[in-house]
Each structure stands twice: as C-alpha cells, then as structure tokens.
Backbone as a ProteinNet text record, in pm:
[ID]
protein_1_A
[PRIMARY]
MRVFSAWVFSLWLFAATPFAQTGEMKSCNENMTFCWYSDEVDAWGTLWKSDDPAEKSLQQVTEVRCVQKLHVCIKARNQKSSLLEWSVTNIDLYSVRSWDDTQVRAIMDEQTIPECEQDTLIINRVERSVMIVSSPGPRGNEKHCTDLMGPPKTVVYRLIYPEIETIGSGRKAKQK
[TERTIARY]
4219.4	4178.7	4072.5	4014.4	3936.5	3761.2	3791.4	3692.5	3669.3	3777.3	3744.2	3676.6	3711.8	3628.2	3507.6	3482.4	3358.8	3270.1	3329.3	3238	3193.4	3280.4	3294.2	3180.9	3179.1	3082.4	2935.4	2925.7	2823	2735.7	2859.5	2769.9	2749.7	2841.1	2810.2	2666.9	2661	2532.5	2402.5	2421	2299.1	2256.2	2347	2334.5	2253.4	2266.8	2213.4	2107.7	2038.4	1923.4	1830.2	1685.2	1571.5	1558.9	1655.4	1639.2	1708.6	1793.5	1816.6	1735.7	1720.9	1636.2	1614.3	1507.7	1482	1371.5	1437.5	1350.6	1282.4	1192.7	1125.4	1083.7	1008.8	974.9	1079.8	1101.3	1220.6	1127.2	1213.6	1133.3	1062.3	1113.5	1062.1	1022.6	934	928	1047.3	1066.6	1175.9	1189.8	1047	1050.3	1067.5	1058.8	1081.1	959.1	838	753.1	665.6	665.9	615	715.8	764.4	841.1	807.3	811.9	755.3	832	895.9	1003.9	918.6	997.2	904	813.4	874.8	785.7	737.2	765.9	748.1	722.1	607.2	579.1	571	619	628	587.7	500.9	447.4	427.2	476.5	443.9	351.9	292.9	223.5	179.4	117	79.5	-54.4	-123	-290.2	-354.2	-454.5	-561.5	-691.7	-675	-768.8	-900.8	-996.3	-1133.4	-1170.6	-1226.7	-1258.1	-1408.2	-1474.3	-1586.1	-1556.1	-1636.9	-1561.7	-1640.7	-1745.7	-1830.9	-1757.5	-1650.7	-1572.8	-1452.3	-1421.9	-1296.3	-1167.6	-1068.2	-935.4	-891.3	-824.6	-747.7	-582.7	-538.9	-425.4	-337.3	-284	-170.3	-40.4	51.9	208.4	191.5	180.6	152.9	260.3	294.3	347.6	279.2	244.4	200.9	333.3	325.9	437.9	359.9	368.2	314.9	450.4	408.3	532.1	445	481.8	428.1	423.2	553.1	564.2	477	464.3	386.6	223.6	204.3	34.8	-21.9	77.7	35.5	82.3	-19.2	21.7	6.2	98.3	95.1	72.8	-27	-23.8	15.3	121.5	140.2	109.4	28.9	-5	15.1	43.7	67.9	2.7	-93.3	-152.7	-153.2	-187.7	-209.8	-349.7	-365.5	-490.3	-563	-687.8	-769.8	-797.8	-792.2	-840.8	-721.8	-602	-476.1	-364.9	-266.8	-159.8	-36	-84.4	44.9	-3.8	77.4	23.3	10.3	-69.1	-125.6	-51.9	-4	45.9	-36.4	-92	-182.5	-91.2	-136.2	-72.6	-205.6	-264	-321.6	-259.4	-333.7	-293.6	-381.1	-351.7	-441.2	-382.5	-479.4	-435.4	-449.6	-328.4	-342.8	-433.2	-497.8	-622.1	-552.7	-512.6	-438.3	-312.1	-231.1	-126.3	-42.6	-102.8	-23.3	70.3	143.4	234.2	189.5	48.3	-24.8	-45.4	-101.7	-185.6	-185.6	-184.8	-216.3	-328.5	-421.7	-556.7	-557.1	-575.3	-587	-703.1	-722.7	-831.9	-813.8	-828.1	-844.2	-864.7	-781.6	-799.5	-864.3	-844.7	-872.4	-1000.1	-1065.6	-1204.9	-1263.8	-1309.1	-1370.7	-1488	-1620.6	-1721.6	-1740.2	-1668	-1641.9	-1797.4	-1889.2	-2031.3	-2047.9	-2020.3	-2061.8	-1989.5	-1853.2	-1774.9	-1640.2	-1603	-1460.5	-1403.9	-1279.4	-1187.4	-1073.5	-1085.2	-991.4	-854.5	-755.3	-658.8	-604.8	-576	-572.1	-434.8	-316.2	-220.9	-193.9	-166	-179.8	-30.6	49.7	205	208.4	82.7	99.2	105.5	-18.8	-39.3	40.3	105	203.9	103.3	10.3	-98.5	-159.9	-165	-215.9	-393.6	-483.4	-627.1	-658.6	-779.3	-849.6	-992.8	-1067.3	-1169.5	-1257	-1339.5	-1394.5	-1564.7	-1615.5	-1747.5	-1810	-1995.2	-2031.1	-2017.3	-2017.4	-2004	-2133.5	-2151.1	-2290.8	-2378.7	-2387.9	-2502.3	-2495.4	-2442.1	-2412.2	-2546.9	-2638.3	-2753.6	-2847.9	-2824.5	-2899.5	-2859.9	-2996.9	-2992	-2861.8	-2818.9	-2677.4	-2570.5	-2550	-2417.5	-2435.2	-2590.5	-2611.9	-2612.9	-2644.4	-2652.4	-2489.6	-2406.6	-2261.1	-2181.8	-2222.6	-2115.7	-2238.1	-2331.7	-2429.7	-2493.4	-2557.7	-2621	-2470	-2491	-2401.3	-2361.7	-2213.6	-2172.1	-2039.2	-2017.4	-1859.9	-1791.6	-1652.4	-1584.5	-1459.1	-1377.4	-1237.9	-1139.8	-1038.5	-933.3	-778.3	-747	-592.6	-496.3	-374.3	-248.6	-189.5	-160.5	-84.3	9.6	113.6	196.5	244.7	114.2	118.2	264.3	323.8	459	563.1	527.6	654.4	596.1	461.1	409.7	416.1	412.6	408.7	552.7	658	800.2	812.3	750	789.3	720.5	610.2	557.3	609	689.2	764.4	694.4	623.4	546.3	618.4	612.4	687.1	583.3	627.3	561	523.7	393	346.1	446.7	481.2	538.7	429.3	521.7	392	435.3
-86.3	42.1	70.8	67.2	137.6	45.4	-64.6	-161.7	-135.1	-87.4	-46.9	105.2	171.8	310.6	303.3	206.1	184.7	154.7	60.8	-23.8	99.8	170.7	267.7	360.2	413.5	511.5	454.7	313.8	235.4	258.3	207.2	204.3	354.2	473.7	584.1	644.6	583.2	637.9	561	408.4	349.2	408.4	468.3	526.6	653.7	719.5	871.4	854	747.6	692.7	723.1	715.2	678.6	558.9	450.5	310.3	333.9	429.1	417.4	425.9	384.8	433.2	628.7	666.1	789.8	801.6	812.1	841.2	720.6	678	572.5	442.8	519.6	411	414.2	294.1	285.6	353.1	367.6	409.9	305.9	162.7	80.4	-40.7	-137.3	-275.9	-377.8	-487.8	-578.4	-647	-646.4	-736.7	-639.9	-490.8	-386.9	-384.3	-416.8	-405.3	-273.1	-217.7	-108.6	13.1	108.9	215.8	360	443	601	668.3	725.6	874.9	953.8	1125.5	1221.5	1282.2	1261.2	1282.8	1191.9	1077.1	965.2	827	746.4	621.6	509.1	404.5	284.7	177.2	81.7	-30.9	-142.6	-231	-384	-467	-542.7	-664.7	-758.4	-874.9	-956	-971.1	-944.6	-978	-872.3	-790.6	-723.8	-808.9	-799.9	-914.5	-810.4	-862.5	-766.1	-834.5	-696.3	-734.5	-816.3	-814.8	-882.8	-1005.3	-1124.6	-1253.5	-1294	-1209.6	-1245.5	-1193.7	-1071.2	-1019.9	-1130.6	-1141.9	-1237.6	-1129.1	-1192.2	-1093.2	-1108.5	-997.5	-1004.5	-1015	-1103.8	-1155.2	-1031.5	-974.1	-882	-831.8	-831.5	-787.4	-641	-571.2	-429.3	-336.2	-263.8	-127.1	16	48.8	197.3	260.1	421.6	478.6	636.5	707.3	854.6	944.3	1044.1	1178.2	1282.4	1315.9	1456.5	1595.6	1586.9	1720.6	1743.1	1637.9	1607.7	1591.5	1539.8	1574.2	1427.3	1328.4	1202.2	1054.3	962	824.2	758.6	663.4	588.2	439.3	372.4	217.4	173.1	76.2	-1.5	-146.3	-216.4	-348.1	-437.7	-562.5	-633.4	-785.6	-840.2	-937	-1004.6	-1175.5	-1248.3	-1246.7	-1252.7	-1247.3	-1388.8	-1381.8	-1489.5	-1558.4	-1479.8	-1487.6	-1539.4	-1492.9	-1471	-1584.2	-1558.3	-1656.9	-1581.6	-1451.6	-1350.2	-1247.3	-1167	-1069.7	-966	-850.5	-703.2	-641.7	-509.3	-401.5	-302.4	-244.3	-112.1	-6.7	125.5	225.9	295.6	327.6	436	507	646.8	764.9	802.6	861.5	911.3	1040.3	1140.5	1276.1	1275.4	1302.7	1309.4	1462.4	1380.2	1495.4	1530	1464.8	1486.5	1408.1	1475.3	1394.3	1452.7	1354.9	1436.4	1301.8	1307.8	1257.8	1066.9	1094.4	921.4	871	945.5	890.9	964	875.2	962.2	918.2	1014.9	988.9	1022.9	971.2	976.9	940.8	1038.4	968.6	937.8	826.5	798.3	888.2	913.7	1034.6	995.4	848.7	825	690.3	748.1	629.9	627.9	482.4	476	566.7	541.4	592	646.5	798.6	852.3	830	877.9	911.4	778.9	653.6	530.5	460.2	506.8	442.6	540.8	548.7	618	516.9	521.9	441.6	534	519.9	614.1	501	567.4	484.7	547.7	473.6	514.6	451.8	533.3	468.8	511.5	366.2	407.9	385.9	476.5	472.6	382	425.8	317.5	191	162.5	10.2	-51.3	65	11.4	-68.4	-0.2	-72	11.5	-38.4	15.2	-46.4	40	32.7	93.1	11.2	92.8	67	168.6	158.2	209.1	116.5	145.6	173.5	241.4	319.3	356.5	335.4	395.6	570.3	600.8	734.3	812.4	936.6	1027.9	962.8	883.1	835	692.1	612.1	468.7	422.7	433.4	386.8	408.3	485.3	492.7	388.6	347.4	233.7	215.9	311.5	328	278	295.2	234	99.1	64.9	-58.8	-172.8	-131	-209.5	-249.8	-145.2	-179.1	-231.7	-192.2	-229.9	-324.7	-343.9	-396.7	-345.7	-330.8	-270.7	-212.5	-75.9	-3.1	-39.4	-73.1	-104.3	-79.6	-50.3	-0.8	-152.8	-151.1	-259.7	-211.6	-270.7	-229.5	-358.6	-329.5	-411.6	-341.5	-479.5	-445.2	-491.7	-446.7	-459.8	-570	-676.9	-794	-868.6	-918.9	-988.9	-1124	-1194.4	-1346.2	-1436.7	-1417.7	-1538.5	-1457.8	-1328.1	-1300.7	-1298.7	-1251.7	-1258.1	-1416.2	-1510.9	-1650.7	-1680.3	-1625.3	-1649.2	-1567.5	-1466.6	-1387.7	-1443.9	-1528	-1556.4	-1695.9	-1735.9	-1849.4	-1992.6	-1949.9	-2069.1	-2068.8	-2185.4	-2192.2	-2121.4	-2078.6	-2002.7	-2131.3	-2118.6	-2216.1	-2209.6	-2325.7	-2340.2	-2316.8	-2233.6	-2243	-2344.3
-59.8	28.6	-33.6	-136	-214.2	-167.8	-144.3	-85.7	32	128.1	261.9	249.2	166	153.3	119.9	7.7	-32	95	175	261.1	385.4	442.2	510.4	468.2	342.4	302.1	284.8	247	256.9	389.4	486.8	613.2	681.5	618.4	663.7	601.1	488.1	406.6	467.3	528.2	548.5	694.8	772.3	891.7	901.7	769	765.8	700.8	691.8	595	719.5	638.2	747.5	794.8	722.1	769	941.6	971.2	1102.1	1192.6	1346.6	1419	1422.3	1436.5	1478.5	1614.9	1699.7	1826.2	1850.2	1891.1	1967.4	1849.9	1726.8	1633	1503.6	1495.1	1362.2	1222.3	1154.2	1033.9	943.7	925.2	884.2	963.2	965.8	1023.9	992	1051.3	1059.6	946.4	864.5	718.8	614.2	646.4	546.6	456	492.6	408.8	423.9	545	572.8	628.4	542.2	583	607.3	705.8	715.1	760.1	659.2	715.9	712.8	737.1	784.8	676.6	526.9	421	316.7	326.1	236.1	293	274.9	295.4	187	233.6	143.8	203	118.3	194.9	59.5	105.9	14.3	54.4	-19.2	-0.6	-124	-95.9	-195.2	-201.2	-103.3	-76.3	-21	-71.6	-31.4	50.1	166.4	253.6	301.4	246.7	313.5	455.1	502.6	656.9	633.7	506.2	513.3	447.4	506.9	469.8	324.8	298.8	163	73.6	87.8	-11.9	-58	-156.7	-202.6	-188.7	-124.4	-133.5	-265.9	-273	-387.6	-402.7	-464.2	-482.5	-566.5	-539.2	-623.6	-560.5	-628.9	-572.1	-592.1	-478.3	-466.7	-369.7	-440.5	-378.3	-382.8	-254.3	-186.1	-193.6	-253.8	-232.1	-207.1	-99.6	-81.7	-67.1	-126.4	-108.9	-71.5	68.7	114.8	45	-42.4	-100.3	-238.8	-264.2	-411.1	-393.6	-255.3	-223.4	-295.5	-324.2	-398.9	-381.6	-371.8	-343.2	-452.4	-485.6	-598.6	-551.6	-625.5	-579.8	-700.9	-722.7	-803.4	-795	-902.7	-846.5	-989.2	-968.2	-1054.4	-1013.4	-1114.7	-1084.2	-1202.4	-1202.8	-1320.2	-1349.2	-1460.9	-1532.7	-1532.6	-1494.8	-1483	-1618.5	-1730.5	-1865.9	-1937.8	-1906	-1978.4	-1896.1	-1985.5	-1889.5	-1858.8	-1875.8	-1810	-1722.7	-1655.7	-1557.3	-1633.1	-1544.3	-1602.4	-1485.6	-1522.5	-1400	-1432	-1344.6	-1317.8	-1207	-1212.9	-1125.9	-1129.5	-995	-972	-883.6	-884.6	-841.3	-722.8	-617.6	-506.2	-463.6	-459.4	-396.6	-231.1	-198.1	-54.5	8.4	83.4	147	282.4	350.3	489.8	514.7	598	616.1	780	859	979.7	1013.4	1180	1215.8	1231	1223	1228.9	1117.4	1021.7	923.6	775	701.2	543.9	494.9	439.3	387.6	241.8	131.8	8.3	-56.3	-184.4	-266.3	-391.3	-447.4	-591.1	-697.5	-784.3	-868	-993.1	-1033.5	-1175.1	-1120.2	-1063.7	-1055	-1189.4	-1236.5	-1343.5	-1368.7	-1253.8	-1237.4	-1110	-1065.9	-939.7	-891.9	-952.5	-889.7	-826.7	-861.8	-830.3	-722.1	-724.8	-609.7	-601.2	-459.9	-449.2	-295.7	-395.6	-319.9	-220.1	-104.8	-11.2	42.7	55.3	88.8	209.4	308.9	478.5	484.4	525.7	583.2	736.4	817.2	952.2	1009.4	1033	1111.3	1219.8	1351.1	1450.3	1443.8	1346.2	1294	1184.8	1119.7	1043.3	940.6	878.2	805.2	687.8	573.5	438.4	436.3	418.9	392.7	255.6	199.7	99.6	138.6	160	197.5	42.4	-14.3	-123.9	-87	-109.8	-67.9	-159.3	-164.1	-266	-279.8	-410.7	-438.7	-430.1	-436.4	-406.3	-485.5	-615.8	-697.5	-683	-586	-587.9	-581	-540.6	-535.4	-626.4	-743.5	-879.2	-941.3	-1050.4	-1118.8	-1220.2	-1297.6	-1366.2	-1287	-1154.4	-1087.6	-1032.1	-976.1	-912.1	-1037.8	-1148.9	-1274.1	-1311.5	-1281.2	-1297.1	-1170.7	-1061.8	-984.5	-863.4	-870.8	-755.4	-653.6	-578.2	-478.2	-392.9	-355.9	-297.2	-98.3	-140	2.4	14.8	150	177.2	181.5	160.6	181.4	222	312.9	360	325.2	256.1	230.2	309.9	345.7	410.3	317.5	318.7	242.1	344.2	294.9	396.7	279.6	371.2	310.8	376.9	372.6	403.4	418.9	333.4	290.1	412.5	426.7	508.4	656.1	677	791.3	893.7	804.6	865.9	918.1	820.7	901.4	993.8	997.7	1129.1	1235.2	1218	1311.1	1401.9	1361.2	1356.7	1306.7	1213.7	1133.3	1008.1	932.3	786.2	695.8	593.4	486.6	400.3	344.8	227.3	127.4	87.1	-45.8	-191	-282.9	-386.7	-491.7
[MASK]
++++++++++++++++++++++++++++++++++++++++++++++++++++++++++++++++++++++++++++++++++++++++++++++++++++++++++++++++++++++++++++++++++++++++++++++++++++++++++++++++++++++++++++++++

C-alpha cells in the first residue's frame, strides 16, 4: 500500500508541475534541454556555437537558469582546461533587463572590463533557444581594450546540445 501511495503521489506531483502541458505550448521540449515556466527558465547544452564561422565554438557543459522574481539569470559552465588535465566550473550572474511572454534579456553583471565588452543573454521561448551576444563596450575601440581583446566586434553564440539533437533527428550521436 505504501508503494502504491507513493506512486500515486508522484504521479499527482508530476501532473501538478510545469512539466504538464499548459495551453498550446509544453513547458519543456522533448529532450528536456529547454524549459520555460511562468516565472522561471532552465536550459542546458554542451556547446556554444558561433554564428560567425571565423569564431571558435566553446565546448562547455552549461546550464542557464533565470528566475523572474529575483531578476537574475545564472549561467553555470564546466569545461576542460586546455592547459591542465582537469575541468573548471564557473558561474556567471546576469541582471534581467526585460522579461515578457516570449523573451528574457539579461546583461552580465561581472564583466572583467565592462567598458571593453558586454555580454547579453537572450532566451527565446518560441524558438526555445539561448544566445549570448558579446558586443564591444562603450570604449571597445580604445587602445587599452583592443590590446587586450583585439579589434571590437559583435559575436553571437547559441547554446546547443549536439549529442541529443543528433539523436532527435534520427541520426546516431557520435561516440566519444
């Protein structure tokens, strides 16, 4: 009886959570890599792919979580160090500037040199996508910034999960 009660409670809890379909759009995509609830967004990926073929993609296991009531987005990322044989985990905080039914836009709080570069996190509910737009800051073309970061330019990175996306498309994921 106890097992049955726990099972019924679990089923009720699952149905009451945002995982259940609400309206036309489900809260989460089929792979559970993008979930949009009324006041929270969660997304996962393993690669930040640039729209610019000249820019290198960033292999990082990443989770992005935004909480509307706190006006914050948190980007936690883990990547293998190219110099060391171990991985490094970083957490970046973004201040939410706007949040509506289709998009969250947040600005990184802890930029190393904010006058040289500014990162903006954009989460789109309809496309179920996460992007970072890295753009020159207000002094991005000054010598101290160009010496450090090179010539100013805007680069867009999209968070993807290629291992899952290849499975969902019917292709086999590549073995590691």
